[in-house]
Amino acid sequence: MRQVIHLSLSVEMKMVRDEEVSGQVDRMMKSTGKEEYWEERFVCISLKEMKSYYRYSECCQQLLYDILQRDPHTLCAAEIGSELQKQFAILPGGRGINGSPIIIFPEFPAFSELEEEEVHNVLTYLTSIPSVAASGVGFILVIDRRLDRWAAVRATLLRIAGSFPGNLNLVLVLRPTTLFQRTLSDFLFKFNKDEFKMKVVMLSSVTELHAYIDPGQLTTELGGTQEYQHDSWISHRTAIEAFALMVKTTAQTLQAFGTELAETELPNTAEATTNLLHAHTLKKDKMKEDLQVALSQGGRLMEYINEPLKTDPEYTMTHDELENLATVQRLLGQLDETAMAFDDFWERHRTKLEHCLQLRHFELHFREVRCQLDATSERLSGFSEVSLTPAHAEHLLLELSSHEDKACEVLDHALSLACDGDRLIENGHYAEDSIRPKCSELRGVCEDINCTLRSKKSLLLRAMELHRCLEKASQWCEEGIFLLASQSVDRCQSQDGAEAALQELERYLDTAPLHTLTDCSAICCQYEAVLTTQLREQVERVFQKQSSVQEMFEKRRVSLKKLAAKQTRPVQPVAPRPEVKSPLSSPNQQRKERRYSADNAICKKVESPIQNGSTRHASLSEEEENLAVLRRHVMNELLETERAYVEELLCVLEGYATEMDNPAMAHLIPSTLLNKKDVLFGNMSEIYQFHKRTFLKELEAYTDCPELVGRCFLERMKDLQIYEAYCQNKPRSESLWRQCSDCAFFQECQKKLEHKLGLDSYLLKPVQRITKYQLLLKELLKYSKGCEGSDDLQEALSSILGILKAVNDSMHLIAITGYEGNLSDLGRLLMQGSFSVWTEHKKGHAKVKDLARFKPMQRHLFLHEKALLFCKRREENGEGYEKAPSYSFKHSLSMSAVGITENAKGDNKKFEIWCNSREEVFIVQAPTAEIKTAWMPVSRRAQTLFSSVPPAATAPSPSVLSAATLKRTRRSKMKKRQSQTRPPTQTPRPRRNTKSRLPMSL
C-alpha cells in the first residue's frame, strides 16, 4: 500500500487553508478597520505575514506531497545498482492495450541462481516507478524463455508468482523453441497452470506476442520497435531520483526554516535583534542557494530527458519517459512557486525584524533622552530665580542661559527622536500603538521644559529690571550724599559760593524724576511676581533712603538760601577742615547693597551716644556731618561682612568638617582624606569661636561710634595672631584639596548646602578676612582725621599690617630646606629679604678674594633674635599656594658674635656683617637704601640684646616704623584720656597690657 505523508507545521496556531486564512483576514479587517497583529509572548506576526507564511507553507507541503506519495521505504536506483545491472528484469516503458505497464524478463539462464532478496528488490523497485493510476490497472509480465528448458520456465513462473509485489494483470511467456521442450511445456503447462495462481499465456513466437501487445510497446529483442539501453535507463533513473531527493530535502529545509521564522520571538535589545537578523539573513541566503541548485539540476534533467527529441525529432517517448518529464516539469514549477512564496514571506519577516530593530533603537534612545529630560527638569526645578542683588541677578541669568543652552541640545535631540517615531508610524511600523504615546510624551515634556525656561527667564529679567531701578535710585541717593559732603564749608560762606552750591543742588534735584522711584505701592504691584520678602524690604529701604536724602537736600537748600541772601556785613570765615574728595574716594560700589539699612539712619543728623561724664556737641558742622556719614558707611560694611563671615565659617564647619565624622558619609570619604580634617581645615574652628563669641560682639558695641573701633582691634590684636597658624597650614590644605576635590563626599556636602562654589572658595575666607581688616581700617582712618580715636585707628592699622607681615614672613620661613637644627630655637623672625652678598676671608687666596668681590651671591637673609641665616632662593613652581619660593640653607651666624658696619665703601645701600675679628666679612647690598635703613636698627638691636628680645611675631614694614616712633607719646596721652568717652554698651576699658599686643618696633 502506498502512503501519502503530510508534514505538520510546528506553529502554535492550527494551520488552515489559504482561503480560510483569507476569510479570517477579511473578517478581522472588517471588525477592526485596520490591520492587527497577533502576539504570542514576544512573537509578533501581522495578518499579511501570516497569510504569506501559509501560502509559502502550502507550497512546501505540495512539493513534498508530490515527492513522498510513494512508499518512503521504496528503494532507489542508486541503492540497488548492482542488481539492476544484471538485467534479469527491465521496465522499458511500454504499455498494454489497457495501459498496463510492461515488465520484461529477458533471457537470463542464471535466473534460478539469483538471491531471493535481489529478485524482490528489483521487482519492488520496478513496480514503484509507474504512476499510481497505471499500477492500479495491473502489470503485464513478458517472460522470454525461448532458449531455456521447461523446468526453468516453471521455476521462474513459480518464483515470480511467489514474490511479485505488484498487481498482476497478465503473464506472457515465450516458451522454449526446441521441439522437445516446446512439446514438454505444452503438455506440462496444462497440468500445472493452476499451480501458478496467475493468468499465464504460453506463446510460441513473438508473432503471437504481438497479438497481445503492440510491437511499438516492445523492445527490438521481442520484435518491437522500441529502442532500449539499460545502462542509459539506470543513469536516467538515478538522475531523476537524485533530483527528487534534492527537491525533498530543499522542501523540508524550507518548511523548517519557514516555521522557525514564524515562531521567532522578537528580542528585547537592539544588539540581539541585529544578531538575529544577521543569522536569519545567512540562513535565507543558504536557502536561496539550495533552491537555485535544485532549479539548475532540474533544468539539466529536463534537457537530458528531451535529448532524444533533439537528435531525432520523430522519436516517440515512452509512457514512463513522458511521466518522468511531467514530474520534473511539475517539480520545477512548484520549486519556482515555492521560491516566490519564500521571497515574499522572507521580505515580510525581514521587514518585521527591521521594524523591531528600529523599535529597539527608538526605545533605547527614548530611555536615554527621557533620563536627560528628567535631569534637565530637575536642574530647572532646583534653579532658584530669586535674586538678591543686580550682580546676583546677572549671575543667575548667565547660569540660566547656560542651563538653556544645555537644555536646547537635549530638547533638539528629543524632538528629533519624536520625528523619527512619526516616520516609523508613517512607514507602517507594527508598533504604532507603542511609538505614538512616546512621541507625544517627548513633545509634552519638551514643551514643559520650554515653558519653565521662559517663565524663569521672564522672572529673572523682571527681577533684574527691578534691581536696576533700585540700584539707579540708590546710586542717585549715594551721589547726592557725596555731593552734599563735597560742598566745603568755606566755599559756602560767600554769597556767590552759596548761590553756586544752591544751583548745584537744584540741578541735581532736577534729575530725581529720571532716577528715583515715585510710588512704592505701584512698584510692589508691578513687580509682584518677583517680589520676595527680602526684595520688598529692599524696596522699602530705598524709598526710605530717597525720602531721607530729599529731606537732607531740602535742609541744605534752606541753609544755602539763607547764605545766598544779601548780607549787610561780611561773615567771619571759619577755618575749613580737609575737604572730602569726590565720589571716587567713596567706598566700593559693591558694598552699596549692604549699606541700605544703615543709610536710613545716616541720612539724619546724629548725636554721639558716647558718654563719660560729658556729652559731645549737640550739633556738628555740615562737613563733620558728611565725614560721619562716610564713617558710618565703613562701619556698616565692617559689621555686615563680619556677620556674614561668621555665618560662612559656621556653614563650612557644620556642612563639611562635622560631616567627616558622620558614619553615614564614611563610604564617600576617600582614603587620602581619612584622619586629615585638621590638615584640611587648620584652626578654622578656633577662628570661628573667637569671632562668634568675642570679636563680633565687641565690634557691635562701636556701631554708633565707628571712629573709636580701633580700640577693639588693639585689645584683640594678640587673638588675631591665630591667623598666622591658619595661613601657615594653607599650602598643606591646598595640596590635600587638589587630591580629593572631585570625590563624592565634597559633592554631596556641597549639594546639601546648596553652595554654588566649592569648599576651596570657603577655605580662602580667613585669608581674605584678615586682609580685609586693614582696608577697612584705612577707610575709617581717612574719614576720622582729627577725631577722637584716630590715634587708636592708626595704631590698630599698624598692628594689622604687622600681623600680615608676620604671616608673610612665616610663609617664607616654612619654605627653608636643609637646616638641620630647629628654627624655633633661633627666636622670632625679625626681618627677611633678598640681598646681594660678597664674602672676604683674610686667610683666603688673593685671587679668590678678588673674584668674590666682583661676583656677588644672591642670598635671602632671615634675621632671627639669635642668628642670621643665609639661604639661596629657588625657582617658584606649582599653582596657588604651592607657587611659592623655597630657600636652601647655606650659612648661619650667631648674633652674639656678629659685628655690623653700617656703611661699606661709600655705597649707601651696602653694609657689612663680620665675625671673628673680621676674619670673615659679608658685604651685603640691599635693593634700596630704604630697605637698608629699615634693617639697621633691627640688626643692631638683635646683635646687642639677642637674649632679651621680647616675643614679637615679626618686625613691621618700613612704613610702620615711621609711625611707631610716636608710640611712647601716644601711650602717655592715652593715660590722660582715661576719663574720656567710652561706648555706652561697654564698661570702662581697663588699661591695655602692651605685652598682649604686637610691638610696633624692635
mmCIF file with all atom_site columns, N, CA, C and O in Angstrom, residues 676-694:
data_model
loop_
_atom_site.group_PDB
_atom_site.id
_atom_site.type_symbol
_atom_site.label_atom_id
_atom_site.label_alt_id
_atom_site.label_comp_id
_atom_site.label_asym_id
_atom_site.label_entity_id
_atom_site.label_seq_id
_atom_site.pdbx_PDB_ins_code
_atom_site.Cartn_x
_atom_site.Cartn_y
_atom_site.Cartn_z
_atom_site.occupancy
_atom_site.B_iso_or_equiv
_atom_site.pdbx_formal_charge
_atom_site.auth_seq_id
_atom_site.auth_comp_id
_atom_site.auth_asym_id
_atom_site.auth_atom_id
_atom_site.pdbx_PDB_model_num
ATOM 1  N N  . LYS A 1 676 ? 42.384 63.454 58.135 1.00 0.00 ? 676 LYS A N  1
ATOM 2  C CA . LYS A 1 676 ? 43.081 64.650 57.644 1.00 0.00 ? 676 LYS A CA 1
ATOM 3  C C  . LYS A 1 676 ? 42.234 65.905 57.844 1.00 0.00 ? 676 LYS A C  1
ATOM 4  O O  . LYS A 1 676 ? 42.453 66.905 57.163 1.00 0.00 ? 676 LYS A O  1
ATOM 5  N N  . LYS A 1 677 ? 41.287 65.863 58.774 1.00 0.00 ? 677 LYS A N  1
ATOM 6  C CA . LYS A 1 677 ? 40.423 67.030 58.966 1.00 0.00 ? 677 LYS A CA 1
ATOM 7  C C  . LYS A 1 677 ? 41.228 68.228 59.442 1.00 0.00 ? 677 LYS A C  1
ATOM 8  O O  . LYS A 1 677 ? 41.003 69.359 58.995 1.00 0.00 ? 677 LYS A O  1
ATOM 9  N N  . ASP A 1 678 ? 42.167 68.026 60.352 1.00 0.00 ? 678 ASP A N  1
ATOM 10 C CA . ASP A 1 678 ? 42.972 69.135 60.859 1.00 0.00 ? 678 ASP A CA 1
ATOM 11 C C  . ASP A 1 678 ? 43.845 69.724 59.764 1.00 0.00 ? 678 ASP A C  1
ATOM 12 O O  . ASP A 1 678 ? 44.147 70.926 59.790 1.00 0.00 ? 678 ASP A O  1
ATOM 13 N N  . VAL A 1 679 ? 44.288 68.885 58.824 1.00 0.00 ? 679 VAL A N  1
ATOM 14 C CA . VAL A 1 679 ? 45.108 69.409 57.724 1.00 0.00 ? 679 VAL A CA 1
ATOM 15 C C  . VAL A 1 679 ? 44.244 70.236 56.778 1.00 0.00 ? 679 VAL A C  1
ATOM 16 O O  . VAL A 1 679 ? 44.645 71.315 56.333 1.00 0.00 ? 679 VAL A O  1
ATOM 17 N N  . LEU A 1 680 ? 43.046 69.752 56.485 1.00 0.00 ? 680 LEU A N  1
ATOM 18 C CA . LEU A 1 680 ? 42.189 70.442 55.514 1.00 0.00 ? 680 LEU A CA 1
ATOM 19 C C  . LEU A 1 680 ? 41.642 71.756 56.059 1.00 0.00 ? 680 LEU A C  1
ATOM 20 O O  . LEU A 1 680 ? 41.628 72.769 55.356 1.00 0.00 ? 680 LEU A O  1
ATOM 21 N N  . PHE A 1 681 ? 41.213 71.778 57.320 1.00 0.00 ? 681 PHE A N  1
ATOM 22 C CA . PHE A 1 681 ? 40.555 72.968 57.872 1.00 0.00 ? 681 PHE A CA 1
ATOM 23 C C  . PHE A 1 681 ? 41.462 73.787 58.801 1.00 0.00 ? 681 PHE A C  1
ATOM 24 O O  . PHE A 1 681 ? 41.079 74.895 59.173 1.00 0.00 ? 681 PHE A O  1
ATOM 25 N N  . GLY A 1 682 ? 42.636 73.266 59.128 1.00 0.00 ? 682 GLY A N  1
ATOM 26 C CA . GLY A 1 682 ? 43.525 74.021 60.004 1.00 0.00 ? 682 GLY A CA 1
ATOM 27 C C  . GLY A 1 682 ? 42.841 74.345 61.335 1.00 0.00 ? 682 GLY A C  1
ATOM 28 O O  . GLY A 1 682 ? 42.141 73.539 61.924 1.00 0.00 ? 682 GLY A O  1
ATOM 29 N N  . ASN A 1 683 ? 43.077 75.574 61.800 1.00 0.00 ? 683 ASN A N  1
ATOM 30 C CA . ASN A 1 683 ? 42.448 76.018 63.063 1.00 0.00 ? 683 ASN A CA 1
ATOM 31 C C  . ASN A 1 683 ? 41.231 76.889 62.795 1.00 0.00 ? 683 ASN A C  1
ATOM 32 O O  . ASN A 1 683 ? 40.970 77.860 63.517 1.00 0.00 ? 683 ASN A O  1
ATOM 33 N N  . MET A 1 684 ? 40.461 76.551 61.756 1.00 0.00 ? 684 MET A N  1
ATOM 34 C CA . MET A 1 684 ? 39.265 77.330 61.416 1.00 0.00 ? 684 MET A CA 1
ATOM 35 C C  . MET A 1 684 ? 38.271 77.334 62.573 1.00 0.00 ? 684 MET A C  1
ATOM 36 O O  . MET A 1 684 ? 37.600 78.341 62.818 1.00 0.00 ? 684 MET A O  1
ATOM 37 N N  . SER A 1 685 ? 38.153 76.219 63.290 1.00 0.00 ? 685 SER A N  1
ATOM 38 C CA . SER A 1 685 ? 37.220 76.162 64.415 1.00 0.00 ? 685 SER A CA 1
ATOM 39 C C  . SER A 1 685 ? 37.598 77.181 65.491 1.00 0.00 ? 685 SER A C  1
ATOM 40 O O  . SER A 1 685 ? 36.736 77.859 66.059 1.00 0.00 ? 685 SER A O  1
ATOM 41 N N  . GLU A 1 686 ? 38.899 77.317 65.752 1.00 0.00 ? 686 GLU A N  1
ATOM 42 C CA . GLU A 1 686 ? 39.365 78.302 66.736 1.00 0.00 ? 686 GLU A CA 1
ATOM 43 C C  . GLU A 1 686 ? 39.054 79.720 66.263 1.00 0.00 ? 686 GLU A C  1
ATOM 44 O O  . GLU A 1 686 ? 38.632 80.583 67.050 1.00 0.00 ? 686 GLU A O  1
ATOM 45 N N  . ILE A 1 687 ? 39.255 79.974 64.980 1.00 0.00 ? 687 ILE A N  1
ATOM 46 C CA . ILE A 1 687 ? 38.961 81.299 64.421 1.00 0.00 ? 687 ILE A CA 1
ATOM 47 C C  . ILE A 1 687 ? 37.471 81.605 64.552 1.00 0.00 ? 687 ILE A C  1
ATOM 48 O O  . ILE A 1 687 ? 37.078 82.713 64.937 1.00 0.00 ? 687 ILE A O  1
ATOM 49 N N  . TYR A 1 688 ? 36.629 80.593 64.248 1.00 0.00 ? 688 TYR A N  1
ATOM 50 C CA . TYR A 1 688 ? 35.177 80.798 64.348 1.00 0.00 ? 688 TYR A CA 1
ATOM 51 C C  . TYR A 1 688 ? 34.761 81.122 65.783 1.00 0.00 ? 688 TYR A C  1
ATOM 52 O O  . TYR A 1 688 ? 33.967 82.046 66.014 1.00 0.00 ? 688 TYR A O  1
ATOM 53 N N  . GLN A 1 689 ? 35.254 80.359 66.750 1.00 0.00 ? 689 GLN A N  1
ATOM 54 C CA . GLN A 1 689 ? 34.882 80.594 68.147 1.00 0.00 ? 689 GLN A CA 1
ATOM 55 C C  . GLN A 1 689 ? 35.282 81.990 68.595 1.00 0.00 ? 689 GLN A C  1
ATOM 56 O O  . GLN A 1 689 ? 34.523 82.676 69.298 1.00 0.00 ? 689 GLN A O  1
ATOM 57 N N  . PHE A 1 690 ? 36.465 82.456 68.185 1.00 0.00 ? 690 PHE A N  1
ATOM 58 C CA . PHE A 1 690 ? 36.904 83.797 68.572 1.00 0.00 ? 690 PHE A CA 1
ATOM 59 C C  . PHE A 1 690 ? 35.990 84.869 67.992 1.00 0.00 ? 690 PHE A C  1
ATOM 60 O O  . PHE A 1 690 ? 35.569 85.798 68.703 1.00 0.00 ? 690 PHE A O  1
ATOM 61 N N  . HIS A 1 691 ? 35.668 84.771 66.719 1.00 0.00 ? 691 HIS A N  1
ATOM 62 C CA . HIS A 1 691 ? 34.837 85.796 66.082 1.00 0.00 ? 691 HIS A CA 1
ATOM 63 C C  . HIS A 1 691 ? 33.394 85.736 66.583 1.00 0.00 ? 691 HIS A C  1
ATOM 64 O O  . HIS A 1 691 ? 32.766 86.783 66.788 1.00 0.00 ? 691 HIS A O  1
ATOM 65 N N  . LYS A 1 692 ? 32.870 84.542 66.765 1.00 0.00 ? 692 LYS A N  1
ATOM 66 C CA . LYS A 1 692 ? 31.476 84.395 67.170 1.00 0.00 ? 692 LYS A CA 1
ATOM 67 C C  . LYS A 1 692 ? 31.257 84.868 68.605 1.00 0.00 ? 692 LYS A C  1
ATOM 68 O O  . LYS A 1 692 ? 30.326 85.632 68.891 1.00 0.00 ? 692 LYS A O  1
ATOM 69 N N  . ARG A 1 693 ? 32.104 84.405 69.513 1.00 0.00 ? 693 ARG A N  1
ATOM 70 C CA . ARG A 1 693 ? 31.887 84.679 70.933 1.00 0.00 ? 693 ARG A CA 1
ATOM 71 C C  . ARG A 1 693 ? 32.436 86.031 71.392 1.00 0.00 ? 693 ARG A C  1
ATOM 72 O O  . ARG A 1 693 ? 31.935 86.602 72.357 1.00 0.00 ? 693 ARG A O  1
ATOM 73 N N  . THR A 1 694 ? 33.453 86.520 70.712 1.00 0.00 ? 694 THR A N  1
ATOM 74 C CA . THR A 1 694 ? 34.156 87.697 71.233 1.00 0.00 ? 694 THR A CA 1
ATOM 75 C C  . THR A 1 694 ? 34.146 88.872 70.268 1.00 0.00 ? 694 THR A C  1
ATOM 76 O O  . THR A 1 694 ? 33.566 89.922 70.541 1.00 0.00 ? 694 THR A O  1
#
